[in-house]
Amino acid sequence: YVLLHINQALRLLPSVAKGGDTSRAERVGEHLTSALEGAERIRDITRGIRTFSRVDDRPHDALDVRAPLQAAIALIDHDLRHRAQLTRIDRGVPYVFADEGRLAQVFLNLLTNAVQALPEGKADAHHIRVSTSTDAEGRAVVEISDTGAGIAPHHLPHIFEPFFTTKAVGDGTGLGLSISHGIVRSLGGEIQVESALGEGTTFRVLLPPATRSQTHPGFRRPRVLLVADDPAMAETVRGALGADHDVTVSTSAPKAMELLSTADYDAVLCDLHMRSLHGRELYDRLRTSRPRLADRIVFLAGGNVTEDERAFLGTHRHLDKPVAREALRTALDRLERDGR
């Protein structure tokens, strides 16, 4: 294809060089443009093949899911263009910790299902939409939707089972979705599916974001001491900090004082209202014994705050309960940047 268009352009060049025939010059440009497009498709397919060849060849790495997604699209582009119009929507995604080849295999399986759900030769009447985004939990989301016949409700609970298929004999092994499901689960993610007969199907891949230590090798997770005598709140805050922080929880203020007397922490999250010791009293003790740590306290305060407490919080770092995940992370990031 590429050589054909280059040869056609070369045949026209002598007459173009003589001048006077603008139509031939335009045809040369068209042939060269077609040759360039063909070369770019070859490049994309080659990149896709290289991506797939790396399966099991190297350890997981922090990567942008759009790279293996593009590799899968390049490999199925020829079949796709005869059955549907492709729409890409990119709303931004976090890096994930995965093997690029295996992730490309997942996306290729899902794209193949979408393409095969559509009749050949009716590309103008059907659509495949591929979108990337970030959900409320910070996970990378890849959605692949088609306008095919849809999946019957009684089949949906079984689609990830090995060898289960709704295709005709010889058209599929029934392993693609099962393998994809296993790969995604091994990465700590999940695959969701929504389908309506006569309307189409959407597969949604959700993957946890790579931690800071995964995206920045050698990164030391900040050490955080959480002081709160409410176990439920303590677990909520610990979960919000995720794997990016090394969190120690103390539900006893006296025990927390012992820890603070012997260990260093990058931040101290302290509930203002504790039964055994008021947060301000813990702060006052630290100011005397370990002033550096006193400057690294972030207080967690509820709605029942006295005027004196409100005045105290006005001059110290604090967050309102219930603590929002993003507010918590922002406060700790700011503390880290301040270097105090």
CSV table of N, CA, C and O in Angstrom, one decimal, residues 130-172:
chain,number,residue,atom,x,y,z
A,130,VAL,N,-14.5,4.5,23.2
A,130,VAL,CA,-13.5,4.1,24.2
A,130,VAL,C,-13.2,5.4,25.0
A,130,VAL,O,-12.8,6.4,24.4
A,131,SER,N,-13.3,5.3,26.3
A,131,SER,CA,-13.1,6.5,27.1
A,131,SER,C,-12.2,6.1,28.3
A,131,SER,O,-12.2,5.0,28.8
A,132,THR,N,-11.4,7.1,28.8
A,132,THR,CA,-10.6,7.0,29.9
A,132,THR,C,-10.9,8.1,30.9
A,132,THR,O,-11.2,9.2,30.5
A,133,SER,N,-10.9,7.8,32.2
A,133,SER,CA,-11.3,8.8,33.2
A,133,SER,C,-10.8,8.3,34.6
A,133,SER,O,-10.2,7.2,34.7
A,134,THR,N,-11.1,9.1,35.6
A,134,THR,CA,-10.7,8.8,37.0
A,134,THR,C,-12.0,8.8,37.8
A,134,THR,O,-12.8,9.7,37.7
A,135,ASP,N,-12.2,7.7,38.6
A,135,ASP,CA,-13.5,7.7,39.4
A,135,ASP,C,-13.3,8.4,40.7
A,135,ASP,O,-12.2,8.9,41.0
A,136,ALA,N,-14.3,8.4,41.5
A,136,ALA,CA,-14.3,9.2,42.8
A,136,ALA,C,-13.3,8.6,43.8
A,136,ALA,O,-12.8,9.3,44.7
A,137,GLU,N,-12.9,7.3,43.6
A,137,GLU,CA,-11.9,6.7,44.5
A,137,GLU,C,-10.5,6.8,44.0
A,137,GLU,O,-9.6,6.3,44.5
A,138,GLY,N,-10.3,7.6,42.9
A,138,GLY,CA,-9.0,7.8,42.3
A,138,GLY,C,-8.5,6.7,41.4
A,138,GLY,O,-7.4,6.7,41.0
A,139,ARG,N,-9.4,5.8,41.0
A,139,ARG,CA,-9.0,4.7,40.2
A,139,ARG,C,-9.0,5.1,38.7
A,139,ARG,O,-9.8,5.9,38.3
A,140,ALA,N,-8.2,4.4,37.9
A,140,ALA,CA,-8.2,4.6,36.5
A,140,ALA,C,-9.4,3.8,35.9
A,140,ALA,O,-9.6,2.7,36.3
A,141,VAL,N,-10.1,4.5,35.0
A,141,VAL,CA,-11.3,3.8,34.5
A,141,VAL,C,-11.2,3.8,32.9
A,141,VAL,O,-10.9,4.9,32.3
A,142,VAL,N,-11.3,2.6,32.3
A,142,VAL,CA,-11.3,2.5,30.9
A,142,VAL,C,-12.7,1.9,30.5
A,142,VAL,O,-13.0,0.8,31.0
A,143,GLU,N,-13.5,2.6,29.7
A,143,GLU,CA,-14.8,2.0,29.3
A,143,GLU,C,-14.7,1.8,27.8
A,143,GLU,O,-14.2,2.6,27.0
A,144,ILE,N,-15.3,0.6,27.4
A,144,ILE,CA,-15.4,0.2,26.0
A,144,ILE,C,-16.8,-0.1,25.7
A,144,ILE,O,-17.3,-1.1,26.3
A,145,SER,N,-17.5,0.7,24.9
A,145,SER,CA,-18.9,0.5,24.7
A,145,SER,C,-19.2,0.3,23.2
A,145,SER,O,-18.5,0.8,22.3
A,146,ASP,N,-20.2,-0.5,22.9
A,146,ASP,CA,-20.6,-0.8,21.5
A,146,ASP,C,-22.1,-0.6,21.4
A,146,ASP,O,-22.9,-0.6,22.4
A,147,THR,N,-22.6,-0.5,20.2
A,147,THR,CA,-24.0,-0.3,19.9
A,147,THR,C,-24.6,-1.6,19.3
A,147,THR,O,-25.4,-1.6,18.4
A,148,GLY,N,-24.1,-2.7,19.8
A,148,GLY,CA,-24.5,-4.0,19.2
A,148,GLY,C,-25.8,-4.5,19.8
A,148,GLY,O,-26.6,-3.8,20.4
A,149,ALA,N,-26.0,-5.8,19.7
A,149,ALA,CA,-27.2,-6.4,20.1
A,149,ALA,C,-27.4,-6.5,21.6
A,149,ALA,O,-28.6,-6.7,22.0
A,150,GLY,N,-26.4,-6.4,22.3
A,150,GLY,CA,-26.5,-6.5,23.8
A,150,GLY,C,-26.4,-8.0,24.3
A,150,GLY,O,-26.4,-8.9,23.5
A,151,ILE,N,-26.3,-8.1,25.6
A,151,ILE,CA,-26.2,-9.5,26.2
A,151,ILE,C,-27.5,-9.7,27.0
A,151,ILE,O,-27.9,-8.9,27.7
A,152,ALA,N,-28.1,-10.9,26.8
A,152,ALA,CA,-29.3,-11.2,27.5
A,152,ALA,C,-29.0,-11.2,29.0
A,152,ALA,O,-28.0,-11.7,29.5
A,153,PRO,N,-30.0,-10.7,29.8
A,153,PRO,CA,-29.8,-10.6,31.3
A,153,PRO,C,-29.4,-12.0,31.9
A,153,PRO,O,-28.6,-12.0,32.9
A,154,HIS,N,-29.9,-13.1,31.5
A,154,HIS,CA,-29.6,-14.4,32.1
A,154,HIS,C,-28.2,-14.8,31.8
A,154,HIS,O,-27.7,-15.8,32.4
A,155,HIS,N,-27.6,-14.2,30.8
A,155,HIS,CA,-26.2,-14.6,30.4
A,155,HIS,C,-25.2,-13.7,31.2
A,155,HIS,O,-24.0,-14.2,31.4
A,156,LEU,N,-25.6,-12.5,31.6
A,156,LEU,CA,-24.6,-11.6,32.3
A,156,LEU,C,-23.9,-12.2,33.5
A,156,LEU,O,-22.6,-12.0,33.6
A,157,PRO,N,-24.5,-13.0,34.4
A,157,PRO,CA,-23.8,-13.6,35.5
A,157,PRO,C,-22.7,-14.6,35.1
A,157,PRO,O,-21.9,-14.9,35.9
A,158,HIS,N,-22.7,-15.0,33.9
A,158,HIS,CA,-21.8,-16.1,33.5
A,158,HIS,C,-20.7,-15.7,32.5
A,158,HIS,O,-19.9,-16.5,32.1
A,159,ILE,N,-20.7,-14.4,32.1
A,159,ILE,CA,-19.8,-14.1,31.0
A,159,ILE,C,-18.3,-14.2,31.3
A,159,ILE,O,-17.5,-14.3,30.4
A,160,PHE,N,-18.0,-14.1,32.6
A,160,PHE,CA,-16.6,-14.2,32.9
A,160,PHE,C,-16.2,-15.7,33.3
A,160,PHE,O,-15.0,-15.9,33.7
A,161,GLU,N,-17.1,-16.6,33.1
A,161,GLU,CA,-16.7,-18.0,33.4
A,161,GLU,C,-15.9,-18.6,32.2
A,161,GLU,O,-16.2,-18.3,31.0
A,162,PRO,N,-14.9,-19.4,32.5
A,162,PRO,CA,-14.2,-20.0,31.4
A,162,PRO,C,-15.0,-20.8,30.4
A,162,PRO,O,-15.9,-21.5,30.9
A,163,PHE,N,-14.8,-20.6,29.2
A,163,PHE,CA,-15.5,-21.4,28.1
A,163,PHE,C,-16.9,-21.0,27.9
A,163,PHE,O,-17.6,-21.5,27.0
A,164,PHE,N,-17.4,-20.0,28.6
A,164,PHE,CA,-18.8,-19.5,28.4
A,164,PHE,C,-18.8,-18.6,27.2
A,164,PHE,O,-18.0,-17.6,27.2
A,165,THR,N,-19.6,-18.8,26.2
A,165,THR,CA,-19.7,-17.9,25.1
A,165,THR,C,-21.1,-17.9,24.5
A,165,THR,O,-21.8,-19.0,24.6
A,166,THR,N,-21.5,-16.8,24.0
A,166,THR,CA,-22.8,-16.7,23.3
A,166,THR,C,-22.6,-16.7,21.8
A,166,THR,O,-23.6,-16.6,21.0
A,167,LYS,N,-21.4,-16.8,21.3
A,167,LYS,CA,-21.1,-16.8,19.9
A,167,LYS,C,-21.4,-18.2,19.3
A,167,LYS,O,-21.4,-19.2,20.0
A,168,ALA,N,-21.5,-18.2,18.0
A,168,ALA,CA,-21.7,-19.4,17.2
A,168,ALA,C,-20.5,-20.3,17.4
A,168,ALA,O,-19.3,-19.9,17.6
A,169,VAL,N,-20.7,-21.6,17.2
A,169,VAL,CA,-19.6,-22.6,17.3
A,169,VAL,C,-18.5,-22.2,16.3
A,169,VAL,O,-18.8,-22.0,15.1
A,170,GLY,N,-17.2,-22.1,16.8
A,170,GLY,CA,-16.1,-21.8,15.9
A,170,GLY,C,-15.8,-20.3,15.9
A,170,GLY,O,-14.8,-19.9,15.3
A,171,ASP,N,-16.7,-19.5,16.5
A,171,ASP,CA,-16.4,-18.0,16.5
A,171,ASP,C,-15.7,-17.5,17.7
A,171,ASP,O,-15.4,-16.4,17.8
A,172,GLY,N,-15.5,-18.4,18.7
A,172,GLY,CA,-14.9,-18.0,19.9
A,172,GLY,C,-14.6,-19.1,20.9
A,172,GLY,O,-15.4,-20.1,20.8
